[in-house]
Short mmCIF file of C-alpha atoms and ligand atoms in Angstrom, two decimals:
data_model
loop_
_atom_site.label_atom_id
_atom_site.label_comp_id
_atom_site.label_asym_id
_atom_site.label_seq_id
_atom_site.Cartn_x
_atom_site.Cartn_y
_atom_site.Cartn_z
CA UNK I 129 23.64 -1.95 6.08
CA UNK I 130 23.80 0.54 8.54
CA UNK I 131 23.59 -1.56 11.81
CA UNK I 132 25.42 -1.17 14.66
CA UNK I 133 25.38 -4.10 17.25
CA UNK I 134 25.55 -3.07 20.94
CA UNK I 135 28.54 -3.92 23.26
CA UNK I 136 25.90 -5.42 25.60
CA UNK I 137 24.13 -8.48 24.81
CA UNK I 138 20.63 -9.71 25.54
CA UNK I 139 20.31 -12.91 28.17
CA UNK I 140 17.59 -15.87 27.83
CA UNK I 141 17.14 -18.35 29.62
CA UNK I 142 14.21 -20.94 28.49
CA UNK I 143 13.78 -24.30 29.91
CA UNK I 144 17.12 -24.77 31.62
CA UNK I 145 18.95 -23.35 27.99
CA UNK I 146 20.73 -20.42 28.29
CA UNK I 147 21.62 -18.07 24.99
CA UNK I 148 22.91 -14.37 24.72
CA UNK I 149 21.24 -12.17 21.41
CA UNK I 150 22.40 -9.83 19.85
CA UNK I 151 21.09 -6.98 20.22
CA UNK I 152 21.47 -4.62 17.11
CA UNK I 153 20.46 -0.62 16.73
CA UNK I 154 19.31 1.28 13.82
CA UNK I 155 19.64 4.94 12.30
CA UNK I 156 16.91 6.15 14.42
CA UNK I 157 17.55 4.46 17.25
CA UNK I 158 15.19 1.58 17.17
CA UNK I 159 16.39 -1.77 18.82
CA UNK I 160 15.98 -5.07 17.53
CA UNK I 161 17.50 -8.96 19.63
CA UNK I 162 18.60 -10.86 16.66
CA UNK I 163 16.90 -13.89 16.92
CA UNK I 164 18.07 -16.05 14.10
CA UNK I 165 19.63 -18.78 16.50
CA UNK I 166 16.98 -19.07 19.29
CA UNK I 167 15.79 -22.31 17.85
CA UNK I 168 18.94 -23.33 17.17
CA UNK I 169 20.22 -23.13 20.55
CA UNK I 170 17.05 -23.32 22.85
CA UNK I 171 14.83 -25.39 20.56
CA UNK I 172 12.23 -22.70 21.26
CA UNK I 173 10.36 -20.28 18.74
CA UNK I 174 9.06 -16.64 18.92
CA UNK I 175 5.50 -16.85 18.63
CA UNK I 176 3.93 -13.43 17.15
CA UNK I 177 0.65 -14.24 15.31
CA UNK I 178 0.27 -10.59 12.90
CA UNK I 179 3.91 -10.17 13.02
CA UNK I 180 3.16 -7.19 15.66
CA UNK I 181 6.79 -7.27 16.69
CA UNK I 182 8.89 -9.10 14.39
CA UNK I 183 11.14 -7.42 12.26
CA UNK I 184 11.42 -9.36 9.42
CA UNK I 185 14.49 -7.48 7.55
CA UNK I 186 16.57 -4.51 7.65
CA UNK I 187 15.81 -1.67 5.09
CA UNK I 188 17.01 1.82 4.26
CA UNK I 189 13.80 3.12 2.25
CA UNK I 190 11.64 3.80 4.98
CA UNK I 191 11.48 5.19 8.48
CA UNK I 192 8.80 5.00 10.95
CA UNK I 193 8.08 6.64 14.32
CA UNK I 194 4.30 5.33 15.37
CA UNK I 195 4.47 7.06 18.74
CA UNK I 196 5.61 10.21 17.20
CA UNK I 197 3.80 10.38 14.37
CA UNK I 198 7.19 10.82 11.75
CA UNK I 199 7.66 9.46 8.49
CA UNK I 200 10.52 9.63 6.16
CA UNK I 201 11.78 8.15 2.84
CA UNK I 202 15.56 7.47 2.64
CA UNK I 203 16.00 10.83 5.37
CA UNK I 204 13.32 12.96 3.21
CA UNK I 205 10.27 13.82 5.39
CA UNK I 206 7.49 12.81 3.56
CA UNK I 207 5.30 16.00 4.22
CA UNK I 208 8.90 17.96 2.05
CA UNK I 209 8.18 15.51 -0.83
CA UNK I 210 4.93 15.96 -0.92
CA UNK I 211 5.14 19.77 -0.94
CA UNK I 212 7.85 19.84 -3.64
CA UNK I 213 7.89 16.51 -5.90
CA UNK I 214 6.01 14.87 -8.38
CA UNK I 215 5.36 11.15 -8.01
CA UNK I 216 7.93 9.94 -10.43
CA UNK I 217 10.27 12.06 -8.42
CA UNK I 218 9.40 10.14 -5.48
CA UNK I 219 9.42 6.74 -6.80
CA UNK I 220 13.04 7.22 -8.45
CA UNK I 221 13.88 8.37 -4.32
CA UNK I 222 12.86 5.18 -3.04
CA UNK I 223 13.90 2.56 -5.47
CA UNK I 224 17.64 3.91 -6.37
CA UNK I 225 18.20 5.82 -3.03
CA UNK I 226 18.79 9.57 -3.87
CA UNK I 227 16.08 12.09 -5.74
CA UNK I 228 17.03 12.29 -9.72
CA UNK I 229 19.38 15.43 -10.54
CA UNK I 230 18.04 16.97 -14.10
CA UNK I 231 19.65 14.41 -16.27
CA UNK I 232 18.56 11.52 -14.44
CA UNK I 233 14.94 12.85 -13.98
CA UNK I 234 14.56 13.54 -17.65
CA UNK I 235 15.87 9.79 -18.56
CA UNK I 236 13.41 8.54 -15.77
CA UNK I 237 10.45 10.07 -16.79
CA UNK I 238 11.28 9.37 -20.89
CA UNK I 239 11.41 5.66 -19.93
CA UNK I 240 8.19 6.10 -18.07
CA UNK I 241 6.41 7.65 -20.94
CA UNK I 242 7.61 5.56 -23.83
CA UNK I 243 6.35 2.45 -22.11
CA UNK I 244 3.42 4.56 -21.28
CA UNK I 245 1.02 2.21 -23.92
CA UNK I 246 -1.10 -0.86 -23.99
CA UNK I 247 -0.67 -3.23 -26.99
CA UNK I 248 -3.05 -4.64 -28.87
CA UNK I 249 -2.82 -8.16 -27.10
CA UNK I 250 -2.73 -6.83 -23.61
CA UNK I 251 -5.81 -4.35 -24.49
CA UNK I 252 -7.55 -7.87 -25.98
CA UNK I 253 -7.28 -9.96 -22.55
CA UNK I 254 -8.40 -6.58 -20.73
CA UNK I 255 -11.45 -6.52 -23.32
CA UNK I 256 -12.15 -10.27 -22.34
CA UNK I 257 -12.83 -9.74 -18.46
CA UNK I 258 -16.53 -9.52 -17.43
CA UNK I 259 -17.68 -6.03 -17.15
CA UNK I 260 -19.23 -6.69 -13.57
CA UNK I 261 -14.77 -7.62 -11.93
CA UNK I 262 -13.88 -5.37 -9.36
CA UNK I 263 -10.98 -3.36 -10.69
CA UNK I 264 -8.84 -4.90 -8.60
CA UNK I 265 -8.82 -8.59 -9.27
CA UNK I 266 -8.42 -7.15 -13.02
CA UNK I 267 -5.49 -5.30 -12.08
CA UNK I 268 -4.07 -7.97 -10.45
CA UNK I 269 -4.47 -10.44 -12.81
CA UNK I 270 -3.21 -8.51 -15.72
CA UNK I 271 -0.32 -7.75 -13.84
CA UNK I 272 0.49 -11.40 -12.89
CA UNK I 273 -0.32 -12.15 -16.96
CA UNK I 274 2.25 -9.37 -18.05
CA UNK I 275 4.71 -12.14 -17.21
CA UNK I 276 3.41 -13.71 -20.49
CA UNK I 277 4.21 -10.37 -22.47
CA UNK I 278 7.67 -9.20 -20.58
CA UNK I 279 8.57 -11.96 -18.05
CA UNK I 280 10.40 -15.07 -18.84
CA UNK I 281 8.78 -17.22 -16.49
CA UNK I 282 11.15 -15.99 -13.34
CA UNK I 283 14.78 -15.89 -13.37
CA UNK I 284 15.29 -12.54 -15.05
CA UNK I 285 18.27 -10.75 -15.94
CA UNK I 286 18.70 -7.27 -14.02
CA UNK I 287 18.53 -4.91 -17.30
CA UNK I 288 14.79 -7.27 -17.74
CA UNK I 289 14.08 -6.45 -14.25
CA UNK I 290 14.68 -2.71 -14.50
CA UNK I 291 12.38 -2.83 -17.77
CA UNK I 292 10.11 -4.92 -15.12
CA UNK I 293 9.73 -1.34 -12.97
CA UNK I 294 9.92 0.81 -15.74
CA UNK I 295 6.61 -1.12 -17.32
CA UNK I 296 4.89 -1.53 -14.36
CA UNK I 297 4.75 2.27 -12.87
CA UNK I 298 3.88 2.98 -16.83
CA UNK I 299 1.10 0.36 -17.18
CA UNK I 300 -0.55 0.31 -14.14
CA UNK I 301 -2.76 3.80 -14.96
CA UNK I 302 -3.83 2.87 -18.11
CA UNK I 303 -5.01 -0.81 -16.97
CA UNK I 304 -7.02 0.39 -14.66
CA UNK I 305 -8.20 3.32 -16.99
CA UNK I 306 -9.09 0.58 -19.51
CA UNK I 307 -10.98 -1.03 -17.17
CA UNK I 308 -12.63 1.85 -16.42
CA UNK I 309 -13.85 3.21 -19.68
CA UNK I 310 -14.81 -0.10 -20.67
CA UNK I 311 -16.58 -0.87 -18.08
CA UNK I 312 -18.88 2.14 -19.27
CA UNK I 313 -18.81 0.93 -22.63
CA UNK I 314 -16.03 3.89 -24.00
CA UNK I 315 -13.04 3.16 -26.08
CA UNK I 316 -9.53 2.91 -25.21
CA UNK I 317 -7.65 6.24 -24.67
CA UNK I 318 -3.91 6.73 -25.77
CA UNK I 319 -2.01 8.57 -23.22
CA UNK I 320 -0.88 11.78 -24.09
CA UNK I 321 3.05 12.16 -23.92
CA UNK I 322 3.21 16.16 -23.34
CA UNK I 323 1.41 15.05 -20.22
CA UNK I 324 2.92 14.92 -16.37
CA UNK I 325 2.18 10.80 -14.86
CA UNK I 326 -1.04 12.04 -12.37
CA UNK I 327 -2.05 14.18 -15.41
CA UNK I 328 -1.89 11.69 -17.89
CA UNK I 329 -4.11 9.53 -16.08
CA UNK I 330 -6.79 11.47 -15.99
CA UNK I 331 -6.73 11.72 -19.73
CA UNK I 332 -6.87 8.43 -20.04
CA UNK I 333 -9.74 8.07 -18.01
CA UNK I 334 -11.93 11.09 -18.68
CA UNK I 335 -10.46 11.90 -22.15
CA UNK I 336 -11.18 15.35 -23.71
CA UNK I 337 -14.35 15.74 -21.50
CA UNK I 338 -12.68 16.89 -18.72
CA UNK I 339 -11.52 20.64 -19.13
CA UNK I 340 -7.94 21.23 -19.07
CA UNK I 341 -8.05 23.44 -16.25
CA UNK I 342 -9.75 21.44 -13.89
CA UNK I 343 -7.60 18.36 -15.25
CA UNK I 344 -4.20 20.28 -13.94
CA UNK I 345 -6.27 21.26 -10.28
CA UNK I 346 -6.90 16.99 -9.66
CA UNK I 347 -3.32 16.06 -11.21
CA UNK I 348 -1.89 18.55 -8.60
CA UNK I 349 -3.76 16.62 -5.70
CA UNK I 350 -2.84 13.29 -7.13
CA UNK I 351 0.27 13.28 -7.44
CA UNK I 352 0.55 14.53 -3.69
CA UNK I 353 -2.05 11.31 -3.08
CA UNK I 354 0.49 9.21 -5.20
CA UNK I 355 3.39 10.41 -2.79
CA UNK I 356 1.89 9.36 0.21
CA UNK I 357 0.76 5.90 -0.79
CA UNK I 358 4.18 5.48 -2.09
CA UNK I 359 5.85 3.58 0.56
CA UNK I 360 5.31 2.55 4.28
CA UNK I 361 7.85 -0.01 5.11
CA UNK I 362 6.65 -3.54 5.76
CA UNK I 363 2.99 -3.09 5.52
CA UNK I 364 0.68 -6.04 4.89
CA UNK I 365 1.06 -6.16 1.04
CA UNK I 366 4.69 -4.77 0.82
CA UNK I 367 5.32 -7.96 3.24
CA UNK I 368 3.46 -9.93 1.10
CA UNK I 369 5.43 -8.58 -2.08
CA UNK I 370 8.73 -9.60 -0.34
CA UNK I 371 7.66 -12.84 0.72
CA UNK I 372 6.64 -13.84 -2.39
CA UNK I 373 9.40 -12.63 -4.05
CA UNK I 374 11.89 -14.54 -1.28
CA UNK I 375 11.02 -17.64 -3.55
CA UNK I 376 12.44 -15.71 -6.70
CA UNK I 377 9.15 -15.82 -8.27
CA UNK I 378 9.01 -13.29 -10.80
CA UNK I 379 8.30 -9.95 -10.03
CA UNK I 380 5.33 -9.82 -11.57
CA UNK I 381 3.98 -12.66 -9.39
CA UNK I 382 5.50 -10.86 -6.64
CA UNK I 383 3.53 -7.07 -7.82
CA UNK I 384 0.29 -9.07 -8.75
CA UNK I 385 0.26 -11.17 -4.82
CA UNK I 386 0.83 -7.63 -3.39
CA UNK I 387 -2.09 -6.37 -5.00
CA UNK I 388 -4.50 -8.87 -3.26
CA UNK I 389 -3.03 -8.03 -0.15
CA UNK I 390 -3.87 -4.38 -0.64
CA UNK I 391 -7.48 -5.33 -1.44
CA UNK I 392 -8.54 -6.07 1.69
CA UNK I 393 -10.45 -3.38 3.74
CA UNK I 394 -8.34 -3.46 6.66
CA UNK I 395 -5.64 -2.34 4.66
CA UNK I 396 -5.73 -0.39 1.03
CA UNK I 397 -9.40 -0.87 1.11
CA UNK I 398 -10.47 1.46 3.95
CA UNK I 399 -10.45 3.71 1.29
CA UNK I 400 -13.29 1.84 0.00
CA UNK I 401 -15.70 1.17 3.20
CA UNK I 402 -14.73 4.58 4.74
CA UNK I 403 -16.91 6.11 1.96
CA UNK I 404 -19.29 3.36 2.32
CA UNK I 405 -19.45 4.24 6.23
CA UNK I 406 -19.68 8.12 5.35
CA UNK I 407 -22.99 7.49 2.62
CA UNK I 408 -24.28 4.97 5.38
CA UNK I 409 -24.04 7.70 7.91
CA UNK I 410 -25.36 10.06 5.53
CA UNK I 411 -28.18 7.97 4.88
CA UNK I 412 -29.01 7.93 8.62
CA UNK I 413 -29.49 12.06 8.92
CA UNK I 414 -26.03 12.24 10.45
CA UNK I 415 -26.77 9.67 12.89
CA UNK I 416 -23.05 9.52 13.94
CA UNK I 417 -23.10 8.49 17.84
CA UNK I 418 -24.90 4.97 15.86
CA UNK I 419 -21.79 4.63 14.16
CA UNK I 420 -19.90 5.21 16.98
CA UNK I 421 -21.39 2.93 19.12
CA UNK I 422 -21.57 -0.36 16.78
CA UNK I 423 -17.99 0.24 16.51
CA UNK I 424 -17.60 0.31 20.28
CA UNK I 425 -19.21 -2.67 20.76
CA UNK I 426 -17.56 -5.79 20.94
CA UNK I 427 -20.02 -7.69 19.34
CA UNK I 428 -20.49 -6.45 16.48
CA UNK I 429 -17.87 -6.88 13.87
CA UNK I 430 -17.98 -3.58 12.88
CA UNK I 431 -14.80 -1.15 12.87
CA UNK I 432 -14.92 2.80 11.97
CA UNK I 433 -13.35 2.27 8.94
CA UNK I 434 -10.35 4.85 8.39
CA UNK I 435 -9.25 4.53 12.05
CA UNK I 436 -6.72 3.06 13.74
CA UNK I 437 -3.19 1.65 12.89
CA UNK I 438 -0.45 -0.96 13.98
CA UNK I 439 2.44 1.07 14.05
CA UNK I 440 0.39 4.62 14.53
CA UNK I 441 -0.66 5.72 17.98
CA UNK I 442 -0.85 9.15 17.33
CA UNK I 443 -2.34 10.99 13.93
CA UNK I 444 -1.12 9.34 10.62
CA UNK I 445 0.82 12.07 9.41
CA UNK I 446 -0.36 10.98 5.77
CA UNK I 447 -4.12 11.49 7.08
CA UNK I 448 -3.00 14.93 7.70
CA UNK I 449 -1.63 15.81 4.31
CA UNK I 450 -4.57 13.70 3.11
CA UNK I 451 -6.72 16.48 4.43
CA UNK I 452 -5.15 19.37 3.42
CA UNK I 453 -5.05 18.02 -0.24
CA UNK I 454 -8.83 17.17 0.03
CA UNK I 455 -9.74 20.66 1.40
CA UNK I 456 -7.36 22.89 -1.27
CA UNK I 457 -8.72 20.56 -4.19
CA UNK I 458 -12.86 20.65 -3.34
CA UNK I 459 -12.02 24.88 -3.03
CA UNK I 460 -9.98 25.03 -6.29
CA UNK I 461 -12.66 22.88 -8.25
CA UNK I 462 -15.15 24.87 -6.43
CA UNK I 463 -17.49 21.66 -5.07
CA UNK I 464 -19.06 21.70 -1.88
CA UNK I 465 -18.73 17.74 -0.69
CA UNK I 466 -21.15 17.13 2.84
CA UNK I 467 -19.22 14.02 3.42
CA UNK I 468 -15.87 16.20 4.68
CA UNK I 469 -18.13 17.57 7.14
CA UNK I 470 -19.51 14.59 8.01
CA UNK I 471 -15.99 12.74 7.85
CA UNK I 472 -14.66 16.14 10.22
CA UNK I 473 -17.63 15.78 12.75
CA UNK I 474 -16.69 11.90 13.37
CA UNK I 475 -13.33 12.55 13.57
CA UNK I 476 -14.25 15.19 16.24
CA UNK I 477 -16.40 12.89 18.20
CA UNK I 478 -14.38 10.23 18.27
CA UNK I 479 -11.20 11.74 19.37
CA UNK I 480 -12.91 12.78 22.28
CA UNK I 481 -14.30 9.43 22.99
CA UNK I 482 -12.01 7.31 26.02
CA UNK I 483 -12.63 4.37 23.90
CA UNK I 484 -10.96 5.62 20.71
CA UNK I 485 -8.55 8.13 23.05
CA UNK I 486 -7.53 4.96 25.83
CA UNK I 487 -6.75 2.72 22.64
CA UNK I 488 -4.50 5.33 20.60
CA UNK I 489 -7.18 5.06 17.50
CA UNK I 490 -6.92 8.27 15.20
CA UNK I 491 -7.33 8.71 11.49
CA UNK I 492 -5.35 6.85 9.33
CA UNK I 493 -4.57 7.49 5.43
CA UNK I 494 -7.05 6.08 4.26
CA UNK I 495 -9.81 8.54 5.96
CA UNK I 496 -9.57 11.27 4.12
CA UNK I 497 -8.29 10.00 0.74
CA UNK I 498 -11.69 8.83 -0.52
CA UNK I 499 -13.43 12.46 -0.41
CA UNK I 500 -10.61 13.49 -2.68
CA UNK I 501 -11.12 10.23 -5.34
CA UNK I 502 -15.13 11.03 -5.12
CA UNK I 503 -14.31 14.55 -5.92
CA UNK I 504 -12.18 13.80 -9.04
CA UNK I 505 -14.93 11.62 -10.26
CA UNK I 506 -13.08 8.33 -9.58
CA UNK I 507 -15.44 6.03 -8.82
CA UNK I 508 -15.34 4.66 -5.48
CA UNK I 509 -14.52 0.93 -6.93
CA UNK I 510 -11.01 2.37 -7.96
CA UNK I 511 -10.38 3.72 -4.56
CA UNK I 512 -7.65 1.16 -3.95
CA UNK I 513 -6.86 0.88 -7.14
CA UNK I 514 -5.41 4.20 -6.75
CA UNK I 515 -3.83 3.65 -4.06
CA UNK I 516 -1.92 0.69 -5.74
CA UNK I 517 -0.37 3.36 -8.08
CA UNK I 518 1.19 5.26 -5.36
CA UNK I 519 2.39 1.98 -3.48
CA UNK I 520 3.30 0.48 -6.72
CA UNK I 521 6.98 2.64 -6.39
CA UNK I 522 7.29 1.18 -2.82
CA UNK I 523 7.16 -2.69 -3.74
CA UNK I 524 9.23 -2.39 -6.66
CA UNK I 525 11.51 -0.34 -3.65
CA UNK I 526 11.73 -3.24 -1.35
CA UNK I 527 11.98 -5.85 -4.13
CA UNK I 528 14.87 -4.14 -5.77
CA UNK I 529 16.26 -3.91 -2.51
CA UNK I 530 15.52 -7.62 -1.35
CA UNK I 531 17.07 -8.61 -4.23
CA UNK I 532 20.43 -7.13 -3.13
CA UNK I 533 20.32 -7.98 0.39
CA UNK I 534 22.81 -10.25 1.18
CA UNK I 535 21.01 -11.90 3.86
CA UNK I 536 17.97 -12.91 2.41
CA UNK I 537 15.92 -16.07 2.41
CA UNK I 538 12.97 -17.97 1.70
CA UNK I 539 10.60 -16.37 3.95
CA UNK I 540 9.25 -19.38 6.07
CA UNK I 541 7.68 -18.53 9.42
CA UNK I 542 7.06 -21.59 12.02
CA UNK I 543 4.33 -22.10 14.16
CA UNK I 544 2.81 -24.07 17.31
CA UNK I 545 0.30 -27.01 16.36
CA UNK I 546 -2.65 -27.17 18.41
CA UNK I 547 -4.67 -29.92 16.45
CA UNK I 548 -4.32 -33.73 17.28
CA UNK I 549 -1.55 -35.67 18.13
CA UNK I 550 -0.45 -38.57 15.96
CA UNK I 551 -2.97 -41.12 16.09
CA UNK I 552 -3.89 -44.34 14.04
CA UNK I 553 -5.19 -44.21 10.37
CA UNK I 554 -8.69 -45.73 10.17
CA UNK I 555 -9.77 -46.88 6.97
CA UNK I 556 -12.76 -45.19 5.07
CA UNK I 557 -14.70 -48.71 6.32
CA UNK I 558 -14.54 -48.05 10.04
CA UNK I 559 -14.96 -44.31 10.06
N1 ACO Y 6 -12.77 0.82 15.21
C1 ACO Y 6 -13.07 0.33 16.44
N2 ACO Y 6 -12.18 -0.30 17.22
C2 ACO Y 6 -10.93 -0.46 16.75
C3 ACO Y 6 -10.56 0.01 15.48
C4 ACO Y 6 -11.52 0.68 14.71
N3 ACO Y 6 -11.22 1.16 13.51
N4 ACO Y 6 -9.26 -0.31 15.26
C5 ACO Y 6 -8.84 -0.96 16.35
N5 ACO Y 6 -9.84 -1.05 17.26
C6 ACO Y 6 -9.77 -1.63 18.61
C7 ACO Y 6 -9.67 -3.15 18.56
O1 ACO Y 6 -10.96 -3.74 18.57
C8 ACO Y 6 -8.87 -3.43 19.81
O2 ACO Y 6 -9.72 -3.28 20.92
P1 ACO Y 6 -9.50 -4.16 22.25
O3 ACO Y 6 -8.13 -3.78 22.77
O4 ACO Y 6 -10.61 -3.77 23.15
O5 ACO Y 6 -9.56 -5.60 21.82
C9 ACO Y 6 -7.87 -2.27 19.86
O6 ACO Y 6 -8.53 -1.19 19.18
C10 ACO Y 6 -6.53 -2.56 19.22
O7 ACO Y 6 -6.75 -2.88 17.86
P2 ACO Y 6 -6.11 -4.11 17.08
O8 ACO Y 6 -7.17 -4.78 16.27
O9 ACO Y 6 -5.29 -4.94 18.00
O10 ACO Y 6 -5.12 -3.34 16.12
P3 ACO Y 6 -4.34 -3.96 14.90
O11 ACO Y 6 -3.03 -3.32 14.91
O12 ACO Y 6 -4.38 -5.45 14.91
O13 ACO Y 6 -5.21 -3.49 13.63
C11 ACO Y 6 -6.10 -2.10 11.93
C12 ACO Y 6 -4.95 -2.33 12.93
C13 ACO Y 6 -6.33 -3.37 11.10
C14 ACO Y 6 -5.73 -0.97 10.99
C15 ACO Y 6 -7.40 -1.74 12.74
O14 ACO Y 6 -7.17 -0.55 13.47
C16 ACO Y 6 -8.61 -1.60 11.84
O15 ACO Y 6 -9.24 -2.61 11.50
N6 ACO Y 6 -8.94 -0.33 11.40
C17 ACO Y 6 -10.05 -0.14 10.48
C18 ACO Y 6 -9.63 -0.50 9.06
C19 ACO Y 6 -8.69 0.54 8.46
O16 ACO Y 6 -8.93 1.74 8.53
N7 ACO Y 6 -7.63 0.03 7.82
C20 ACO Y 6 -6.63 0.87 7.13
C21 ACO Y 6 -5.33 0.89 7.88
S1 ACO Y 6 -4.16 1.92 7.06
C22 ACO Y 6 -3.61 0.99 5.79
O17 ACO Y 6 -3.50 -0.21 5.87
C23 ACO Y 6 -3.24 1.64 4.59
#
């Protein structure tokens, strides 16, 4: 790894126990005390409920500037891969380390197409789940069963586990487009294997009903969408996928945990309520200073959903990519959608407000994303899981690369107890 550790060392003192760190510098600058020892030699612990400012490995897929707004995968700015690649392109970048030359894209993108099927069993368990599951608990819990199809119950060999990736960028569309067109009573669609990955997705969801032309205009957008979901270092579910995995569970446990993780609407699911927010607003003639102000006040638990970041505190440079693609695809498919003005005029306000301004709160990815989804006709229960197939490549990028990382371990945080001190059992008698 490319480390280097600094000639001068970090001094603690705690409770009379004295300890130098070291302290240890990335690529980009960004410094980091090694703290492995501190229990060791103090007996104390670094207490950092969220993880806020842990770092909990060291990883070459993904850079991250919050105060400046910069992203990059392995040294490639992500706006330059979303301008010029396709997702696949992207997802061979991050797990392996360098973008495919010719030969290796065309291998790539075979593999990806010839497991590009469901089989009969695994279309029979999806044709078993009640019609009324959100998309994602069915994706992830055909994703944790693939392990009874592929997986040998953990401990695979590394050809199995490259199969593992292979099958799981493949699948992933077509489960959840099975669970879509079931869940509106249609059959099963076989994907089309003259067709690009974002392309052959929408086939498989909106079959021969949706006009070739306007099929190429949303793969165009989604793959860009796919790109910059792809990866974001050690986000809630990417942490999750590594932490799982730091038990050697298979990776399909691993994938399937990661997916909950995503779920949850302060993370992949903004997607979700920021379009729920939007139609509430819309519902209320506009009445955006409302919104404003419940999420201004502290007690209400309501957030402005599509706002605000850990590591961000300037624009999310993916919100801004996430806006151009939303405003080039509604003018190629020629539809006029009032929630991008409403989503623009909220934005506006609240960037002037000293409550969003004093507390660094701007846009995040999952603002703008939505309009595009609602605009392709994705319903807005799939929100997330579309953003799973972008941060699919990502996971399967750190778990490839915790798997090689020489010093990894169970992941096993500590913690201070605050409940009671030992005290006396009392029998179920004298309770
Ligand atoms: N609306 C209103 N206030 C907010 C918002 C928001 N969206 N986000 C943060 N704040 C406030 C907090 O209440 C807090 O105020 P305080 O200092 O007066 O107590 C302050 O800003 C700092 O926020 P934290 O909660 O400490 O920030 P944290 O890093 O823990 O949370 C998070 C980040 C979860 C993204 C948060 O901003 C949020 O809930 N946003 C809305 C949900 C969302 O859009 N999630 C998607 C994130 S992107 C992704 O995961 C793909």
């Amino acid at each position: 790894m490319n480390i280097k550790k600094q000639e001068a060392a970090a001094h603690l003192e705690v409770n009379g126990k004295k300890m130098d760190l070291d302290v240890l510098c990335g690529v980009e600058n960004e410094v980091a005390m090694d703290g492995l020892q501190l229990r060791n030699q103090t007996g104390v612990i670094n207490l950092d409920p969220g993880y806020g400012n842990t770092g909990s490995c060291v990883s070459s897929i993904t850079f991250l500037n919050g105060e400046k707004g910069v992203i990059h995968h392995r040294g490639y700015e992500l706006k330059d891969l979303a301008a010029n690649c396709s997702f696949l392109e992207v997802a061979y970048l991050l797990m392996k380390g360098e973008l495919p030359n010719p030969d290796q894209h065309r291998q790539w993108t075979e593999l990806v197409r010839d497991n590009s099927y469901l089989g009969p069993s695994l279309q029979e368990l999806l044709n078993h789940y009640p019609v009324k599951s959100h998309p994602m608990s069915v994706l992830a819990s055909v994703v944790l069963s693939l392990t009874g199809f592929y997986g040998d119950l953990g401990h695979e060999t590394y050809y199995q586990f490259d199969m593992d990736v292979v099958r799981l960028i493949a699948k992933t569309p077509l489960i959840a487009a099975h669970n879509f067109r079931r869940k509106r009573g249609m059959n099963y669609i076989y994907a089309d294997p003259s067709l690009g990955y974002a392309e052959n997705f929408l086939h498989s969801m909106f079959s021969k009903r949706l006009p070739k032309e306007r099929r190429k205009i949303m793969a165009t957008a989604l793959e860009k969408l796919l790109i910059i979901h792809a990866d974001h270092e050690q986000n809630c579910s990417t942490s999750t996928v590594r932490m799982i995995s730091s038990s050697d569970a298979n990776v399909y446990a691993a994938i399937g945990g990661g997916i909950g993780a995503l779920w949850g609407p302060l993370h992949g699911g903004a997607n979700e309520a920021v379009i729920n927010m939007l139609e509430y607003i819309k519902m209320r003639d506009g009445d955006l200073e409302a919104v404003i102000k419940r999420a201004k006040d502290k007690d209400d638990p309501f957030k402005l959903m599509g706002f605000g970041h850990r590591v961000y505190k300037t624009y999310d440079p993916r919100a801004a990519i996430a806006k151009e693609v939303v405003d080039s695809l509604l003018k190629d498919l020629g539809v006029d959608e009032p929630l991008v003005d409403t989503a623009m005029e909220l934005e506006k306000i609240a960037l002037e407000d000293d409550y969003f301004v004093s507390r660094n709160l701007y846009p995040n990815v999952d603002f703008y994303t939505g309009i595009a989804y609602k605009a392709m006709g994705i319903p807005k229960e799939m929100f997330t899981v579309m953003f799973t197939m972008g941060r699919m490549a990502g996971w399967l990028a750190h778990l490839l690369e915790f798997r090689e990382d020489e010093n990894r371990r169970i992941c096993r945080p500590r913690q201070i107890y605050a409940g009671k001190p030992i005290r006396e059992y009392v029998k179920m008698e004298d309770r």
